[in-house]
């Protein structure tokens, strides 16, 4: 009966094969039988034709041709490490474990290594083929550790369960890495088909349809754009514009018109089996995550098998990325990251152009700026009050001429326009990415994809087990347990206290830098040289920013580790929950760490200084620092530019290159020390999986996204003070794309492919940063720059409608006789004349007024104008951003039409198939009835001997 079912299944499969597969079917079956001879006997007859159908349509030949034509193996000597010892079955996954290798086991290992290949394929009690199988050496060695035995038993059971699940395994302990064993895993085609159906993976079919093409003027524009951008397109077949697309449908073993299993899909299927298969010899079921957490296996990873010249190379920095190829190799989640990074970098181009134009406008108009000309004019003879007590003396405003002229480069009317432009740019970027993401979902067949409930993490299962055992010990009964908020309350409390402490630490460090600035300024004021005294402000600002940069880089690494630890003690249930909580904590801490010094300069420096004769002091000793006469915007620009460029150059680039290489070198030195001095072992050829084992484990995309989100904040949050920020971000990202690509291919182990249809929580963070940027830029323009005071003076106080007299209007007067005791300058005659009245920047009543040194009405007028500007700017830009969001549809019109068309065509295809099946069944019935009638006509009388021939006549259709 099993043979009859197999024959029927095979015959059923032939009916749906392509026409060109009809000829030479016997040769095809022979080749498949030879290639997949390792399949279980009861499954060979069922799936041989099906597997060959998928292969002929294009999986093996087409996929390998595509990858090999673009890529080269980074180590040709490791090519054989990509396959089993038979040279036919490809290694899909690697499990790594540590073992104690004695002299006896080494001798026996060599003996097995020199045995013939047939001896390796013997499976007895789940004994894996290959070298270094778990022999009976452990029984002769009395020094084996109990824990090592326990791990070995768990590995044996787990590997046996994997083979029962249909995977093929081969062990290799005869490697150049001493004490490390490898288990190679291969997934046969019948297993891949089973998993694809189980996971409901949408696979492309043989049915193709035409994609709607543009017509008329739009078609001509697209053709011109394609010709212009042709030199910067990657030379890959996948990147060429397609006029047809294959229909996709959830995989079914009954349907024989599916096209390919590409690399990342295969890894998803194998990893799902590894997670689903458990080891029950422990106190609770242990999947691969639990086995890794408990040290039964030390690593689990797929192998690298390509190095893309059209992607992971600095020589192609000017080209688009082959995103489809990246997705096929790494999976959708990593593919979406590089697609998002490419879109973000592309959108920085117009922002950079506009920023450069704004900067050039400031350079062109600096000589026409009346306020800076007045500050530089020595004929005005404006004497300013001392910047510190005792040691600082009076100084001329003209000495800050360079700072005033430089401030105009970034503080000019074009800055307001650029702030509005960047707010709209951020909204456009988000909408453009949503549309691009939808196009990728359509192209990658993710339109109907829904994430299923993920497997619990090993730490969560261990905690649940601990809770269950505790209750069982107390109550003698257990139900299905789970962790509640009461179980996590200590962790929540620790998280809250820890985050508050880390934020407080950041504020304390910034406060310490403020003390450094004040004390250093006072110390440098004692300089005997005039040049030293004149450069106090620049020296203090530059050194303080460098200190801030070093502290930010150090705390970034510390906060990353602390955020991970705080998330681990919460024991989230799934990897997705763990990742989202980790992202939230890490972003909060790193955001505060990176932007606190900038917030201080933008909104707090010079706001709480007091006035001459009544200054505000810290610890009754340090006087709060003031802004320059031209405002704090120039200092904010210096702070922002040094921190942004320093983080990009040191942290994002040097660290990403240096740290992985350093870790790789350390692992190589350790493994070299552990190697045996045996010459035979030293001369072994290095396998591909040994090379990958020396690579750094993949730690997720959180660090990659985090550095880009922080950079996005630099580009948008304070762009009013630094219009060149988009340009520097663009230059960094051009290198960052290729740097990340090279790191993923050569420095990291190949990550497990993960399916995803969006970038997850990062999109919400981007939207939040974009909304916050509107508010911050409104306050920077109104409170940090002199844009509003200039408008107020121009339209309310100017006598001739020009900016002449603006500098004098913003300065208040102070009588030097009103200094508090011990605060007057030690050398009041340093300028060569006696000073009676000094000036300071503020809106206060003069000393000859009845309410001397009180806040004047001009201050309230300027404050009202500033607040009005914040309200108008914020609401206007928010409205324009929401309008852009509303007017641009999230789903492109052509994509929505194609999705609808694909659904309609898919229904038609399967309706025709069902009709074909019905017609086939009716044909079989008619033939069966005719043959039955012929048998009855020729044999009117049945005897015992004739009945056998009659039954064989009726069963003829089964033999077909």
Short mmCIF file of C-alpha atoms in Angstrom, two decimals, residues 166-405:
data_model
loop_
_atom_site.label_atom_id
_atom_site.label_comp_id
_atom_site.label_asym_id
_atom_site.label_seq_id
_atom_site.Cartn_x
_atom_site.Cartn_y
_atom_site.Cartn_z
CA UNK A 166 15.00 15.10 8.83
CA UNK A 167 18.26 17.07 9.06
CA UNK A 168 21.54 15.45 8.10
CA UNK A 169 24.50 15.91 10.44
CA UNK A 170 28.22 15.33 10.29
CA UNK A 171 30.69 15.87 13.12
CA UNK A 172 34.25 17.12 12.77
CA UNK A 173 36.66 17.27 15.72
CA UNK A 174 39.78 16.79 13.63
CA UNK A 175 40.42 20.53 13.11
CA UNK A 176 43.18 23.04 13.69
CA UNK A 177 41.34 24.49 16.69
CA UNK A 178 42.27 22.35 19.68
CA UNK A 179 39.39 21.20 21.87
CA UNK A 180 36.65 22.55 19.60
CA UNK A 181 34.25 20.33 17.67
CA UNK A 182 31.92 21.23 14.84
CA UNK A 183 28.60 19.68 13.82
CA UNK A 184 27.70 20.36 10.19
CA UNK A 185 23.99 20.47 9.36
CA UNK A 186 22.37 19.96 5.96
CA UNK A 187 18.65 20.31 5.25
CA UNK A 188 17.41 18.01 2.43
CA UNK A 189 14.86 19.30 -0.02
CA UNK A 190 11.97 17.37 1.47
CA UNK A 191 12.67 19.03 4.83
CA UNK A 192 12.84 22.46 3.22
CA UNK A 193 9.51 21.86 1.49
CA UNK A 194 7.96 20.70 4.75
CA UNK A 195 9.23 23.73 6.67
CA UNK A 196 8.22 26.15 3.94
CA UNK A 197 4.69 24.81 4.10
CA UNK A 198 4.72 24.83 7.90
CA UNK A 199 5.96 28.45 8.06
CA UNK A 200 3.59 29.51 5.26
CA UNK A 201 6.41 31.13 3.32
CA UNK A 202 5.32 33.00 0.22
CA UNK A 203 7.35 31.68 -2.71
CA UNK A 204 7.41 32.85 -6.35
CA UNK A 205 5.60 30.62 -8.81
CA UNK A 206 6.13 29.97 -12.53
CA UNK A 207 3.22 32.24 -13.39
CA UNK A 208 4.39 35.72 -14.45
CA UNK A 209 2.49 38.87 -15.27
CA UNK A 210 3.31 42.25 -16.73
CA UNK A 211 4.12 45.13 -14.38
CA UNK A 212 2.33 48.36 -15.19
CA UNK A 213 4.73 50.66 -17.02
CA UNK A 214 4.67 54.43 -17.20
CA UNK A 215 3.36 56.03 -20.38
CA UNK A 216 3.83 59.31 -22.19
CA UNK A 217 5.93 62.03 -20.58
CA UNK A 218 6.52 60.05 -17.38
CA UNK A 219 7.99 57.16 -19.41
CA UNK A 220 10.40 59.53 -21.15
CA UNK A 221 11.46 61.05 -17.82
CA UNK A 222 12.07 57.60 -16.35
CA UNK A 223 14.15 56.55 -19.36
CA UNK A 224 16.27 59.71 -19.09
CA UNK A 225 16.80 59.11 -15.36
CA UNK A 226 17.80 55.50 -16.03
CA UNK A 227 20.37 56.57 -18.60
CA UNK A 228 21.80 59.22 -16.28
CA UNK A 229 22.02 56.87 -13.30
CA UNK A 230 23.25 53.85 -15.27
CA UNK A 231 26.94 54.38 -14.31
CA UNK A 232 26.04 54.33 -10.60
CA UNK A 233 23.89 51.21 -10.76
CA UNK A 234 25.47 47.99 -9.43
CA UNK A 235 26.36 45.46 -12.11
CA UNK A 236 23.96 42.79 -10.92
CA UNK A 237 21.06 41.18 -12.71
CA UNK A 238 18.80 41.66 -9.71
CA UNK A 239 19.06 45.46 -9.95
CA UNK A 240 17.87 45.77 -13.53
CA UNK A 241 14.35 47.16 -13.98
CA UNK A 242 11.90 44.32 -14.47
CA UNK A 243 8.88 44.40 -16.74
CA UNK A 244 7.39 41.16 -15.37
CA UNK A 245 6.94 39.70 -11.91
CA UNK A 246 6.23 36.21 -10.68
CA UNK A 247 3.13 35.48 -8.70
CA UNK A 248 3.83 34.50 -5.10
CA UNK A 249 1.78 32.23 -2.89
CA UNK A 250 2.26 30.40 0.42
CA UNK A 251 4.25 27.27 -0.31
CA UNK A 252 2.44 23.95 -0.64
CA UNK A 253 3.97 20.57 -1.39
CA UNK A 254 0.89 19.72 -3.46
CA UNK A 255 1.61 22.57 -5.88
CA UNK A 256 4.57 22.00 -8.18
CA UNK A 257 5.00 25.44 -9.71
CA UNK A 258 7.13 27.17 -7.09
CA UNK A 259 10.39 28.67 -8.18
CA UNK A 260 13.28 29.11 -5.69
CA UNK A 261 14.47 28.74 -2.13
CA UNK A 262 17.13 31.42 -1.80
CA UNK A 263 19.81 31.60 0.86
CA UNK A 264 18.13 33.59 3.63
CA UNK A 265 14.87 31.59 3.38
CA UNK A 266 16.84 28.38 3.75
CA UNK A 267 18.53 29.69 6.91
CA UNK A 268 15.17 30.70 8.38
CA UNK A 269 13.86 27.19 7.87
CA UNK A 270 16.91 25.50 9.41
CA UNK A 271 16.95 27.87 12.38
CA UNK A 272 13.26 27.24 13.03
CA UNK A 273 14.00 23.52 13.25
CA UNK A 274 16.89 24.19 15.64
CA UNK A 275 14.65 26.28 17.90
CA UNK A 276 11.74 23.86 17.74
CA UNK A 277 13.78 20.73 18.40
CA UNK A 278 14.36 20.20 22.11
CA UNK A 279 16.54 18.19 24.45
CA UNK A 280 14.49 16.60 27.25
CA UNK A 281 17.28 15.04 29.33
CA UNK A 282 17.47 18.29 31.26
CA UNK A 283 14.91 19.29 33.85
CA UNK A 284 13.03 21.16 31.14
CA UNK A 285 12.94 21.20 27.35
CA UNK A 286 15.93 22.94 25.88
CA UNK A 287 16.03 24.31 22.34
CA UNK A 288 19.13 25.70 20.68
CA UNK A 289 18.88 29.02 22.55
CA UNK A 290 18.79 27.25 25.92
CA UNK A 291 21.60 24.91 24.91
CA UNK A 292 23.74 27.88 23.94
CA UNK A 293 22.91 29.69 27.18
CA UNK A 294 23.86 26.62 29.24
CA UNK A 295 27.14 26.05 27.43
CA UNK A 296 26.15 22.77 25.80
CA UNK A 297 27.07 24.42 22.51
CA UNK A 298 29.36 27.43 22.38
CA UNK A 299 28.12 28.85 19.07
CA UNK A 300 25.62 28.30 16.28
CA UNK A 301 25.91 30.10 12.97
CA UNK A 302 25.52 29.70 9.20
CA UNK A 303 28.55 29.94 6.94
CA UNK A 304 29.72 32.77 4.77
CA UNK A 305 30.08 31.75 1.16
CA UNK A 306 30.52 35.01 -0.72
CA UNK A 307 32.10 38.44 -0.68
CA UNK A 308 30.25 40.85 -2.92
CA UNK A 309 32.51 43.05 -5.03
CA UNK A 310 29.55 45.23 -6.00
CA UNK A 311 28.64 45.94 -2.39
CA UNK A 312 31.31 45.37 0.28
CA UNK A 313 33.96 47.45 -1.46
CA UNK A 314 34.99 51.06 -0.99
CA UNK A 315 35.59 51.36 -4.73
CA UNK A 316 31.83 51.32 -5.40
CA UNK A 317 30.91 54.00 -2.86
CA UNK A 318 29.22 56.05 -5.57
CA UNK A 319 26.89 53.23 -6.65
CA UNK A 320 23.51 52.10 -5.43
CA UNK A 321 23.42 49.02 -3.26
CA UNK A 322 22.24 45.64 -4.61
CA UNK A 323 19.53 45.50 -1.93
CA UNK A 324 17.80 42.44 -3.38
CA UNK A 325 21.03 40.48 -3.22
CA UNK A 326 21.67 41.66 0.34
CA UNK A 327 18.20 40.50 1.31
CA UNK A 328 18.70 37.09 -0.28
CA UNK A 329 21.94 36.61 1.60
CA UNK A 330 21.19 38.16 5.03
CA UNK A 331 17.41 38.19 5.18
CA UNK A 332 14.76 40.88 5.20
CA UNK A 333 15.67 42.51 8.53
CA UNK A 334 19.25 43.32 7.57
CA UNK A 335 18.16 44.09 4.01
CA UNK A 336 15.73 46.70 5.34
CA UNK A 337 18.48 48.28 7.45
CA UNK A 338 20.75 48.78 4.46
CA UNK A 339 17.80 49.94 2.34
CA UNK A 340 16.88 52.50 5.02
CA UNK A 341 20.50 53.64 5.32
CA UNK A 342 20.65 54.07 1.54
CA UNK A 343 17.43 56.11 1.46
CA UNK A 344 18.62 58.27 4.37
CA UNK A 345 21.96 58.91 2.67
CA UNK A 346 20.22 59.71 -0.61
CA UNK A 347 17.90 62.19 1.10
CA UNK A 348 20.89 63.94 2.70
CA UNK A 349 22.01 65.12 -0.74
CA UNK A 350 19.37 67.90 -1.17
CA UNK A 351 19.72 68.85 2.52
CA UNK A 352 23.50 69.16 2.08
CA UNK A 353 23.11 71.33 -1.02
CA UNK A 354 20.72 73.72 0.71
CA UNK A 355 22.93 73.83 3.82
CA UNK A 356 25.99 74.75 1.74
CA UNK A 357 23.98 77.47 0.00
CA UNK A 358 22.94 78.92 3.39
CA UNK A 359 26.56 78.85 4.57
CA UNK A 360 27.78 80.53 1.37
CA UNK A 361 25.08 83.17 1.76
CA UNK A 362 26.46 83.95 5.21
CA UNK A 363 29.99 84.18 3.78
CA UNK A 364 28.83 86.51 0.99
CA UNK A 365 26.96 88.89 3.30
CA UNK A 366 29.37 88.99 6.25
CA UNK A 367 30.88 92.30 5.12
CA UNK A 368 27.42 93.83 4.84
CA UNK A 369 26.26 92.81 8.30
CA UNK A 370 25.85 96.05 10.26
CA UNK A 371 25.89 94.57 13.82
CA UNK A 372 29.21 92.80 13.25
CA UNK A 373 30.64 95.91 11.60
CA UNK A 374 29.68 97.97 14.65
CA UNK A 375 31.29 95.43 16.98
CA UNK A 376 34.51 95.50 14.95
CA UNK A 377 34.65 99.30 14.71
CA UNK A 378 37.24 100.51 17.23
CA UNK A 379 35.94 104.06 16.94
CA UNK A 380 32.88 103.09 18.96
CA UNK A 381 35.20 102.63 21.96
CA UNK A 382 32.78 100.31 23.79
CA UNK A 383 34.30 99.19 27.09
CA UNK A 384 32.94 95.93 28.43
CA UNK A 385 32.70 94.84 32.07
CA UNK A 386 35.15 92.16 33.37
CA UNK A 387 34.41 88.51 32.59
CA UNK A 388 35.55 87.33 36.03
CA UNK A 389 36.19 88.79 39.47
CA UNK A 390 39.51 90.38 40.47
CA UNK A 391 41.83 88.77 37.91
CA UNK A 392 39.88 89.91 34.84
CA UNK A 393 39.96 93.52 33.76
CA UNK A 394 37.91 95.68 31.42
CA UNK A 395 38.12 94.86 27.71
CA UNK A 396 37.21 96.31 24.34
CA UNK A 397 34.25 94.89 22.40
CA UNK A 398 36.27 95.18 19.20
CA UNK A 399 38.53 92.38 20.51
CA UNK A 400 35.70 89.90 19.79
CA UNK A 401 35.43 91.00 16.16
CA UNK A 402 36.40 87.60 14.74
CA UNK A 403 33.75 85.81 16.81
CA UNK A 404 31.09 88.31 15.70
CA UNK A 405 31.94 87.89 12.02
#
